[in-house]
CSV table of C-alpha atoms in Angstrom, one decimal:
chain,number,residue,atom,x,y,z
A,557,MET,CA,-9.7,165.7,-46.5
A,558,LEU,CA,-12.9,167.8,-45.9
A,559,ALA,CA,-14.9,165.5,-48.3
A,560,ILE,CA,-13.7,162.4,-46.4
A,561,PHE,CA,-14.4,164.0,-43.1
A,562,LEU,CA,-18.0,164.8,-44.2
A,563,LYS,CA,-18.4,161.2,-45.2
A,564,THR,CA,-17.1,159.8,-41.9
A,565,LEU,CA,-19.0,162.4,-39.8
A,566,PRO,CA,-22.4,160.5,-40.0
A,567,PHE,CA,-20.7,157.4,-38.5
A,568,PHE,CA,-19.3,159.3,-35.6
A,569,ALA,CA,-22.6,161.2,-35.2
A,570,ILE,CA,-24.4,157.9,-34.5
A,571,ILE,CA,-21.6,157.1,-32.0
A,572,ALA,CA,-22.3,160.6,-30.4
A,573,LEU,CA,-26.1,159.8,-30.3
A,574,GLY,CA,-25.4,156.6,-28.5
A,575,TYR,CA,-23.1,158.4,-26.1
A,576,MET,CA,-25.8,161.0,-25.3
A,577,ALA,CA,-28.4,158.3,-24.8
A,578,GLY,CA,-26.1,156.5,-22.4
A,579,ARG,CA,-24.9,159.7,-20.6
A,580,THR,CA,-28.5,160.8,-20.0
A,581,LYS,CA,-29.4,157.3,-18.8
A,582,PHE,CA,-32.1,157.1,-21.5
A,583,PHE,CA,-30.1,154.0,-22.5
A,584,SER,CA,-29.0,152.0,-19.4
A,585,GLU,CA,-25.8,150.0,-19.1
A,586,GLU,CA,-28.0,146.9,-19.2
A,587,ALA,CA,-29.6,148.0,-22.4
A,588,THR,CA,-26.2,148.7,-23.9
A,589,ALA,CA,-25.0,145.2,-23.0
A,590,TYR,CA,-28.0,143.6,-24.7
A,591,LEU,CA,-27.6,145.8,-27.8
A,592,THR,CA,-24.0,144.9,-28.0
A,593,LYS,CA,-24.9,141.2,-27.7
A,594,PHE,CA,-27.4,141.5,-30.5
A,595,VAL,CA,-24.9,143.2,-32.8
A,596,PHE,CA,-22.0,140.8,-31.9
A,597,TYR,CA,-23.9,137.5,-32.1
A,598,PHE,CA,-26.5,138.3,-34.8
A,599,ALA,CA,-26.3,141.5,-36.9
A,600,LEU,CA,-22.5,141.7,-37.4
A,601,SER,CA,-22.2,137.9,-37.7
A,602,ALA,CA,-24.9,137.9,-40.4
A,603,MET,CA,-23.0,140.7,-42.2
A,604,ILE,CA,-19.7,138.9,-42.0
A,605,PHE,CA,-21.2,135.5,-43.1
A,606,ARG,CA,-22.9,137.2,-46.1
A,607,PHE,CA,-19.7,138.9,-47.2
A,608,ALA,CA,-17.6,135.8,-46.7
A,609,ALA,CA,-20.1,133.5,-48.5
A,610,ASN,CA,-19.6,135.7,-51.6
A,611,LEU,CA,-15.8,135.6,-51.5
A,612,SER,CA,-13.4,132.7,-52.2
A,613,LEU,CA,-10.5,132.0,-49.8
A,614,SER,CA,-8.1,132.8,-52.6
A,615,GLU,CA,-9.7,136.3,-52.8
A,616,VAL,CA,-9.4,136.8,-49.1
A,617,TRP,CA,-6.1,135.2,-48.3
A,618,ASP,CA,-3.1,137.5,-48.8
A,619,THR,CA,0.2,136.4,-47.4
A,620,ARG,CA,1.8,139.7,-47.9
A,621,LEU,CA,-1.0,141.6,-46.2
A,622,ILE,CA,-0.9,139.2,-43.2
A,623,ALA,CA,2.9,139.5,-43.0
A,624,ALA,CA,2.7,143.3,-43.2
A,625,TYR,CA,0.0,143.6,-40.6
A,626,LEU,CA,1.7,141.2,-38.2
A,627,TRP,CA,5.0,143.0,-38.6
A,628,GLY,CA,3.6,146.5,-37.9
A,629,THR,CA,1.3,145.3,-35.1
A,630,THR,CA,4.0,143.2,-33.4
A,631,PHE,CA,6.5,146.2,-33.6
A,632,VAL,CA,4.1,148.6,-31.9
A,633,TYR,CA,3.0,145.9,-29.4
A,634,GLY,CA,6.6,145.3,-28.5
A,635,LEU,CA,7.3,149.1,-28.2
A,636,ALA,CA,4.3,149.6,-25.9
A,637,THR,CA,5.4,146.6,-23.8
A,638,LEU,CA,9.0,148.0,-23.4
A,639,VAL,CA,7.7,151.4,-22.4
A,640,ALA,CA,5.4,149.7,-19.8
A,641,PHE,CA,8.4,147.7,-18.4
A,642,PHE,CA,10.5,150.8,-18.3
A,643,ARG,CA,7.8,152.4,-16.1
A,644,LYS,CA,8.1,149.2,-13.9
A,645,LEU,CA,4.6,147.9,-14.6
A,646,ASP,CA,3.7,144.3,-14.0
A,647,VAL,CA,3.1,141.8,-16.8
A,648,PRO,CA,-0.7,141.9,-16.8
A,649,THR,CA,-0.8,145.8,-16.9
A,650,ALA,CA,2.0,145.9,-19.6
A,651,ALA,CA,0.0,143.3,-21.7
A,652,ILE,CA,-3.2,145.4,-21.4
A,653,GLU,CA,-1.4,148.6,-22.4
A,654,ALA,CA,0.2,146.8,-25.4
A,655,GLN,CA,-3.3,145.5,-26.4
A,656,CYS,CA,-4.6,149.1,-26.3
A,657,ALA,CA,-1.8,150.2,-28.5
A,658,VAL,CA,-2.6,147.8,-31.4
A,659,ILE,CA,-6.2,146.4,-31.2
A,660,GLY,CA,-8.6,148.7,-33.0
A,661,ASN,CA,-12.4,148.6,-33.3
A,662,ILE,CA,-12.2,146.7,-36.6
A,663,GLY,CA,-15.3,144.6,-35.9
A,664,PHE,CA,-17.8,147.2,-34.7
A,665,LEU,CA,-16.5,150.3,-36.5
A,666,GLY,CA,-14.1,149.1,-39.3
A,667,ILE,CA,-16.4,146.6,-41.1
A,668,PRO,CA,-19.5,148.8,-41.3
A,669,MET,CA,-17.7,152.1,-42.0
A,670,LEU,CA,-14.8,151.0,-44.3
A,671,THR,CA,-17.0,148.8,-46.5
A,672,LEU,CA,-19.3,151.7,-47.1
A,673,LEU,CA,-16.5,154.3,-47.6
A,674,MET,CA,-14.0,152.1,-49.5
A,675,GLY,CA,-16.3,149.6,-51.2
A,676,GLU,CA,-17.4,146.0,-50.3
A,677,ALA,CA,-14.0,144.7,-51.6
A,678,ALA,CA,-12.6,146.1,-48.4
A,679,VAL,CA,-14.2,143.3,-46.4
A,680,GLY,CA,-11.5,140.8,-47.5
A,681,PRO,CA,-8.5,142.6,-46.0
A,682,ILE,CA,-10.5,143.6,-43.0
A,683,MET,CA,-11.5,140.0,-42.3
A,684,MET,CA,-7.8,139.0,-42.5
A,685,MET,CA,-6.9,141.7,-40.0
A,686,LEU,CA,-9.7,140.8,-37.7
A,687,ALA,CA,-8.6,137.1,-37.8
A,688,VAL,CA,-5.1,138.1,-36.9
A,689,ASP,CA,-6.3,140.2,-34.0
A,690,LEU,CA,-8.6,137.5,-32.7
A,691,ILE,CA,-6.4,134.5,-33.2
A,692,VAL,CA,-3.0,135.9,-32.4
A,693,PHE,CA,-3.2,138.9,-30.1
A,694,SER,CA,-6.4,138.1,-28.2
A,695,SER,CA,-4.9,134.7,-27.5
A,696,LEU,CA,-1.5,136.3,-26.6
A,697,ILE,CA,-2.9,138.6,-23.9
A,698,VAL,CA,-4.8,135.7,-22.2
A,699,ILE,CA,-1.6,133.6,-22.3
A,700,LEU,CA,0.6,136.4,-20.9
A,701,ILE,CA,-1.7,137.4,-18.1
A,702,THR,CA,-2.6,133.8,-17.0
A,703,ALA,CA,1.1,132.6,-17.3
A,704,SER,CA,2.4,135.5,-15.3
A,705,ARG,CA,-0.1,134.8,-12.5
A,706,ASP,CA,0.2,131.1,-12.5
A,707,GLY,CA,3.9,131.0,-13.2
A,708,ARG,CA,3.6,128.6,-16.1
A,709,ILE,CA,1.7,127.9,-19.4
A,710,SER,CA,-0.7,125.0,-18.8
A,711,ILE,CA,-2.6,122.7,-21.2
A,712,GLU,CA,-5.8,123.9,-19.4
A,713,MET,CA,-5.0,127.5,-20.2
A,714,LEU,CA,-4.4,126.7,-23.9
A,715,LYS,CA,-7.6,124.7,-24.0
A,716,THR,CA,-9.5,127.7,-22.6
A,717,VAL,CA,-7.9,129.9,-25.3
A,718,GLY,CA,-8.9,127.5,-28.1
A,719,ILE,CA,-12.5,127.1,-26.8
A,720,GLY,CA,-12.8,130.9,-26.7
A,721,LEU,CA,-11.7,131.2,-30.3
A,722,LEU,CA,-14.2,128.5,-31.4
A,723,LYS,CA,-17.0,130.2,-29.6
A,724,ASN,CA,-16.3,133.7,-31.1
A,725,PRO,CA,-19.2,134.4,-33.5
A,726,MET,CA,-17.0,136.6,-35.8
A,727,ILE,CA,-14.6,133.7,-36.4
A,728,VAL,CA,-17.5,131.2,-36.7
A,729,ALA,CA,-19.4,133.5,-39.2
A,730,MET,CA,-16.2,134.1,-41.2
A,731,THR,CA,-15.3,130.4,-41.3
A,732,LEU,CA,-18.8,129.2,-42.3
A,733,GLY,CA,-19.1,131.8,-45.0
A,734,LEU,CA,-15.8,130.9,-46.6
A,735,LEU,CA,-16.8,127.2,-46.4
A,736,VAL,CA,-20.1,127.9,-48.2
A,737,SER,CA,-18.1,129.8,-50.8
A,738,GLY,CA,-15.4,127.2,-51.1
A,739,PHE,CA,-17.8,124.4,-51.6
A,740,SER,CA,-20.0,126.5,-54.0
A,741,ILE,CA,-23.0,125.9,-51.8
A,742,PRO,CA,-25.8,128.2,-53.1
A,743,VAL,CA,-27.4,130.5,-50.6
A,744,PRO,CA,-31.2,130.5,-51.2
A,745,THR,CA,-32.7,133.9,-52.1
A,746,PRO,CA,-34.9,134.1,-48.9
A,747,ALA,CA,-31.8,133.3,-46.8
A,748,ASN,CA,-29.7,135.8,-48.6
A,749,GLU,CA,-32.4,138.5,-48.1
A,750,PHE,CA,-32.7,137.5,-44.4
A,751,LEU,CA,-28.9,137.9,-43.9
A,752,ALA,CA,-29.0,141.3,-45.8
A,753,ILE,CA,-31.8,142.6,-43.6
A,754,LEU,CA,-30.2,141.3,-40.3
A,755,GLY,CA,-26.7,142.4,-41.4
A,756,GLY,CA,-28.1,145.9,-42.2
A,757,ALA,CA,-28.7,146.4,-38.5
A,758,ALA,CA,-25.0,145.9,-37.8
A,759,THR,CA,-23.9,149.4,-38.9
A,760,PRO,CA,-26.3,151.6,-36.9
A,761,GLY,CA,-26.5,149.1,-34.0
A,762,ALA,CA,-22.7,148.8,-33.7
A,763,LEU,CA,-22.1,152.5,-33.8
A,764,PHE,CA,-24.8,153.3,-31.3
A,765,ALA,CA,-23.5,150.5,-29.0
A,766,ILE,CA,-20.0,152.0,-29.2
A,767,GLY,CA,-21.3,155.4,-28.2
A,768,ALA,CA,-23.6,154.1,-25.4
A,769,SER,CA,-20.7,152.0,-24.0
A,770,LEU,CA,-18.4,155.1,-24.0
A,771,ALA,CA,-20.9,156.9,-21.7
A,772,SER,CA,-19.8,154.6,-18.8
A,773,LYS,CA,-16.1,155.2,-19.5
A,774,SER,CA,-14.0,157.6,-17.4
A,775,ALA,CA,-11.2,159.8,-18.6
A,776,GLU,CA,-8.8,159.1,-15.7
A,777,ARG,CA,-5.0,158.8,-16.1
A,778,LEU,CA,-5.0,161.1,-19.2
A,779,GLU,CA,-1.2,161.0,-19.6
A,780,VAL,CA,-1.3,157.2,-20.0
A,781,ALA,CA,-4.4,157.5,-22.2
A,782,GLY,CA,-2.6,160.0,-24.4
A,783,TRP,CA,0.4,157.7,-24.9
A,784,LEU,CA,-1.8,154.7,-25.8
A,785,THR,CA,-3.9,156.9,-28.1
A,786,PHE,CA,-0.7,158.1,-29.8
A,787,CYS,CA,0.3,154.4,-30.2
A,788,LYS,CA,-3.0,153.4,-31.7
A,789,LEU,CA,-3.9,156.3,-33.9
A,790,VAL,CA,-0.4,157.3,-35.1
A,791,LEU,CA,2.3,154.6,-34.5
A,792,HIS,CA,0.1,151.6,-35.4
A,793,PRO,CA,-1.0,152.8,-38.8
A,794,ALA,CA,2.4,154.3,-39.5
A,795,PHE,CA,4.3,151.0,-38.9
A,796,VAL,CA,1.6,149.0,-40.7
A,797,ALA,CA,1.9,151.4,-43.7
A,798,PHE,CA,5.7,150.9,-43.6
A,799,GLY,CA,5.3,147.2,-43.7
A,800,ALA,CA,2.6,147.2,-46.4
A,801,LEU,CA,4.2,149.8,-48.7
A,802,TYR,CA,8.0,149.2,-48.3
A,803,LEU,CA,8.7,145.8,-46.7
A,804,PHE,CA,6.1,143.5,-48.2
A,805,SER,CA,4.7,145.4,-51.2
A,806,VAL,CA,1.0,144.7,-50.5
A,807,GLU,CA,-1.3,145.4,-53.4
A,808,PRO,CA,-2.3,149.1,-53.3
A,809,TYR,CA,-6.0,148.8,-52.6
A,810,ALA,CA,-5.5,146.1,-49.9
A,811,ALA,CA,-2.7,148.2,-48.4
A,812,SER,CA,-5.0,151.3,-48.2
A,813,VAL,CA,-7.8,149.4,-46.5
A,814,MET,CA,-5.3,147.9,-44.0
A,815,ILE,CA,-3.7,151.2,-43.1
A,816,ALA,CA,-7.2,152.8,-42.7
A,817,ALA,CA,-8.3,149.9,-40.4
A,818,ALA,CA,-5.1,150.2,-38.4
A,819,ALA,CA,-5.9,153.8,-37.7
A,820,LEU,CA,-9.2,153.0,-35.9
A,821,PRO,CA,-9.5,153.7,-32.1
A,822,VAL,CA,-9.0,151.3,-29.3
A,823,ALA,CA,-11.5,148.4,-29.3
A,824,GLY,CA,-14.1,148.0,-26.6
A,825,ASN,CA,-13.2,144.3,-26.0
A,826,VAL,CA,-9.9,145.3,-24.5
A,827,TYR,CA,-11.8,146.9,-21.7
A,828,MET,CA,-13.8,143.7,-21.2
A,829,LEU,CA,-10.5,141.7,-21.0
A,830,ALA,CA,-9.0,144.3,-18.5
A,831,GLN,CA,-12.1,144.1,-16.4
A,832,HIS,CA,-12.2,140.3,-16.5
A,833,TYR,CA,-8.6,140.0,-15.4
A,834,GLY,CA,-8.6,143.0,-13.0
A,835,ALA,CA,-5.7,144.6,-15.0
A,836,ALA,CA,-5.9,148.4,-15.2
A,837,PRO,CA,-9.5,148.7,-16.5
A,838,GLN,CA,-9.5,152.5,-15.7
A,839,ARG,CA,-6.6,153.3,-18.1
A,840,VAL,CA,-8.2,151.2,-20.8
A,841,SER,CA,-11.5,153.0,-20.3
A,842,ALA,CA,-9.7,156.3,-20.7
A,843,ALA,CA,-7.7,155.1,-23.8
A,844,ILE,CA,-11.0,154.0,-25.5
A,845,LEU,CA,-12.7,157.3,-24.7
A,846,VAL,CA,-9.8,159.6,-25.8
A,847,SER,CA,-8.8,157.6,-28.9
A,848,THR,CA,-12.4,157.5,-30.1
A,849,ALA,CA,-12.8,161.2,-29.7
A,850,ILE,CA,-9.6,162.1,-31.4
A,851,SER,CA,-10.2,159.5,-34.2
A,852,ILE,CA,-13.0,161.6,-35.6
A,853,LEU,CA,-10.2,163.7,-37.2
A,854,THR,CA,-7.4,161.3,-37.5
A,855,VAL,CA,-9.4,158.5,-39.2
A,856,SER,CA,-10.6,161.1,-41.8
A,857,PHE,CA,-7.0,162.2,-42.4
A,858,VAL,CA,-5.7,158.6,-42.9
A,859,ILE,CA,-8.6,157.6,-45.2
A,860,ALA,CA,-8.0,160.8,-47.2
A,861,TRP,CA,-4.2,160.0,-47.4
A,862,VAL,CA,-4.7,156.4,-48.6
A,863,SER,CA,-7.6,157.1,-51.0
A,864,PRO,CA,-6.6,157.2,-54.7
A,865,GLY,CA,-6.6,160.7,-56.3
């Protein structure tokens, strides 16, 4: 585990550097927002497109993996929801807590870190997990919150969800890359080098942006943050592992990548959703902060556990 910890340490060190830059106000919240936009719309999208363009859909698509990830994620999502209702929380707050329990930082942390630590072949399983998170669970939370407040599910609401998915640069990059690969469209050398250079900025940029954004997060409601962190860092990878290893017999390498990705801390976009809908943004803020800090150790442990040898 020490060897894995030392390999993951530089990634978290860049997050810590971003945190210090944000905490000291050397990097303002406005600067963090623009860096996040650059990574999200340009660098990370270039990285995803380049990876996808070199993979065929048959290499990426894994029905067993999707079933195992959906099973484990849905189980923990349901458990977190039940606990929230037991505490007499309203539907929007319960939905936000459930989102914290299962949606990890796969885009900004998982793709850059796991492809370097576990090999570029990890990008296939990661992209499938990212697609499930974005298409299924990011849509589900919008439907739950909007329907609970409006008292019904409307066509307009479903249209908004659909447009949101079509505008997501990660989904666009993934789809275009797979289309380029599927139709065997050659990527010119200058274009490939351009994507490699731009995509190379995704790893340091994303990690620094995570840290800088954490600087504005508060650690209030620690008991709730502790429960959500336990769900995300322990229960989520555990149930995904059970689904992958015992229920659906996912291929060993893909299973190891999926379990490692499921162990990542709460994603920053959950906070944006909570803030947008005015649904418990403080507890999401605390969950992101606490889960990211603790994941320095837990992610190393999980990667060491799933790594061969």
